[in-house]
Amino acid sequence: MGLEHVPNKLDDELCFAIYTAQKIYNKFYAGALKEYKLTYPQYITLLALWETGEPMMIKELGAKLNLDNGTLTPLLKRMEKDGWIERNHSLEDARKVFICLTKKAKQKKCEIKNKMTSCFAAVDMTASEYRKDVELIKTIGKSIEDGNTK
């Protein structure tokens, strides 16, 4: 059984609340990452690579970030040009390209994470509330995705 919802007032719409929050988050991250000349998609790319600690194939990275090749390819080219990542071809199969962190990306990891931590310190929310909200948004996304595949 699905959700019974009739769109009425804009301020009561979940989609508008998520859209508005996303715009605010984009502005928040743009300010926080400005000194590193990183965009939000570049930042989450670094997060994914920092998290694994290993080179990732482009396809694997795209799946983790939920980005298609049309978005990911120019993003990676820019990050490579700016010295954040390197592309390395597999020795066994030259068609396989691995994305690796550069020395710069590894050295800046703690600095960038500390910067983000200090920016989030200004957010009026507890760590528990933050984790709860992240899980709620994931649940909403999964619900919508599952409903669209039926």
Coordinates of C-alpha atoms in Angstrom, one line a residue:
M1 CA 0.0 0.0 0.0
G2 CA 1.4 3.4 -1.0
L3 CA 1.3 6.8 0.5
E4 CA -2.0 8.6 0.1
H5 CA -0.9 12.2 -0.6
V6 CA -2.5 15.0 -2.6
P7 CA -0.2 17.9 -3.3
N8 CA -1.6 21.0 -1.7
K9 CA 0.6 23.7 -0.3
L10 CA 4.2 24.0 -1.4
D11 CA 5.5 24.3 2.1
D12 CA 3.9 21.0 3.0
E13 CA 5.7 19.1 0.2
L14 CA 8.6 16.8 1.1
C15 CA 10.1 17.2 -2.3
F16 CA 10.3 21.0 -1.8
A17 CA 11.7 20.7 1.7
I18 CA 14.5 18.3 0.3
Y19 CA 15.1 20.6 -2.7
T20 CA 15.4 23.7 -0.4
A21 CA 17.7 21.8 2.0
Q22 CA 19.8 20.6 -0.9
K23 CA 20.3 24.2 -2.2
I24 CA 21.3 25.4 1.3
Y25 CA 23.7 22.5 1.7
N26 CA 25.3 23.3 -1.7
K27 CA 25.9 26.8 -0.5
F28 CA 27.2 25.6 2.8
Y29 CA 29.7 23.2 1.1
A30 CA 30.7 25.8 -1.5
G31 CA 31.8 28.2 1.3
A32 CA 33.5 25.5 3.3
L33 CA 35.4 24.1 0.3
K34 CA 36.2 27.4 -1.4
E35 CA 39.8 27.6 -0.1
Y36 CA 40.6 24.2 -1.6
K37 CA 38.9 25.0 -4.9
L38 CA 36.8 21.9 -4.6
T39 CA 33.2 21.5 -5.6
Y40 CA 30.8 19.3 -3.6
P41 CA 30.9 16.5 -6.1
Q42 CA 34.7 16.6 -6.0
Y43 CA 34.7 16.6 -2.2
I44 CA 32.5 13.5 -2.1
T45 CA 34.8 11.8 -4.6
L46 CA 37.7 12.5 -2.3
L47 CA 35.6 11.1 0.6
A48 CA 34.9 7.9 -1.3
L49 CA 38.6 7.5 -2.1
W50 CA 39.7 8.3 1.4
E51 CA 37.2 5.9 2.8
T52 CA 38.4 2.9 0.7
G53 CA 42.1 3.9 1.0
E54 CA 42.7 2.1 -2.3
P55 CA 42.5 3.0 -6.0
M56 CA 39.0 2.5 -7.4
M57 CA 37.9 1.7 -10.9
I58 CA 35.9 4.5 -12.5
K59 CA 32.8 2.3 -12.8
E60 CA 33.0 1.4 -9.1
L61 CA 33.5 5.0 -8.1
G62 CA 30.5 6.1 -10.1
A63 CA 28.3 3.5 -8.5
K64 CA 29.5 4.5 -5.0
L65 CA 28.8 8.2 -5.7
N66 CA 25.6 7.6 -7.7
L67 CA 27.1 9.5 -10.7
D68 CA 26.9 8.6 -14.3
N69 CA 29.9 8.6 -16.7
G70 CA 28.7 11.8 -18.3
T71 CA 29.0 13.6 -14.9
L72 CA 32.0 11.6 -13.5
T73 CA 34.4 11.9 -16.5
P74 CA 34.7 15.7 -16.6
L75 CA 34.7 15.8 -12.8
L76 CA 37.7 13.4 -12.7
K77 CA 39.5 15.3 -15.5
R78 CA 39.2 18.5 -13.5
M79 CA 40.4 16.8 -10.3
E80 CA 43.4 15.3 -12.2
K81 CA 44.2 18.7 -13.6
D82 CA 44.0 20.3 -10.2
G83 CA 46.3 17.6 -8.7
W84 CA 43.8 15.7 -6.5
I85 CA 43.7 12.4 -8.3
E86 CA 45.7 10.3 -10.9
R87 CA 44.4 7.8 -13.5
N88 CA 46.3 4.6 -13.7
H89 CA 45.7 1.9 -16.3
S90 CA 45.7 -1.7 -15.1
L91 CA 48.8 -3.6 -16.1
E92 CA 46.7 -6.7 -16.8
D93 CA 44.0 -4.9 -18.8
A94 CA 44.7 -1.4 -20.2
R95 CA 41.0 -0.8 -20.6
K96 CA 40.6 -0.8 -16.8
V97 CA 41.4 2.7 -15.3
F98 CA 41.9 3.1 -11.6
I99 CA 41.5 6.4 -9.8
C100 CA 44.2 7.0 -7.2
L101 CA 44.7 9.8 -4.7
T102 CA 47.7 12.0 -5.2
K103 CA 50.2 12.9 -2.5
K104 CA 48.3 16.3 -2.3
A105 CA 45.0 14.6 -1.6
K106 CA 46.5 12.4 1.0
Q107 CA 48.2 15.3 2.7
K108 CA 45.1 17.5 2.7
K109 CA 42.8 14.8 4.1
C110 CA 43.0 15.8 7.8
E111 CA 43.0 19.5 7.0
I112 CA 39.8 19.3 4.9
K113 CA 38.1 17.0 7.3
N114 CA 38.9 19.4 10.2
K115 CA 37.6 22.3 8.2
M116 CA 34.3 20.5 7.6
T117 CA 34.1 19.5 11.3
S118 CA 34.5 23.2 12.3
C119 CA 31.9 24.3 9.8
F120 CA 29.4 21.7 11.1
A121 CA 30.1 22.9 14.6
A122 CA 28.0 26.0 13.8
V123 CA 25.0 23.8 12.9
D124 CA 22.4 23.7 15.7
M125 CA 22.0 19.9 15.8
T126 CA 23.3 17.1 17.9
A127 CA 25.3 14.2 16.4
S128 CA 22.5 11.9 17.3
E129 CA 20.0 14.1 15.4
Y130 CA 22.3 14.3 12.5
R131 CA 22.7 10.5 12.2
K132 CA 18.9 10.1 12.6
D133 CA 18.2 12.5 9.8
V134 CA 20.7 10.9 7.5
E135 CA 19.0 7.5 8.1
L136 CA 15.6 9.1 7.5
I137 CA 16.6 10.6 4.2
K138 CA 18.2 7.3 3.1
T139 CA 14.9 5.5 4.0
I140 CA 12.9 8.1 2.1
G141 CA 15.1 7.7 -1.0
K142 CA 15.0 3.9 -0.8
S143 CA 11.2 3.9 -0.5
I144 CA 10.8 6.1 -3.5
E145 CA 13.4 4.1 -5.5
D146 CA 11.7 0.8 -4.6
G147 CA 8.3 2.2 -5.5
N148 CA 9.5 3.3 -8.9
T149 CA 10.9 -0.1 -9.7
K150 CA 7.6 -1.9 -9.2

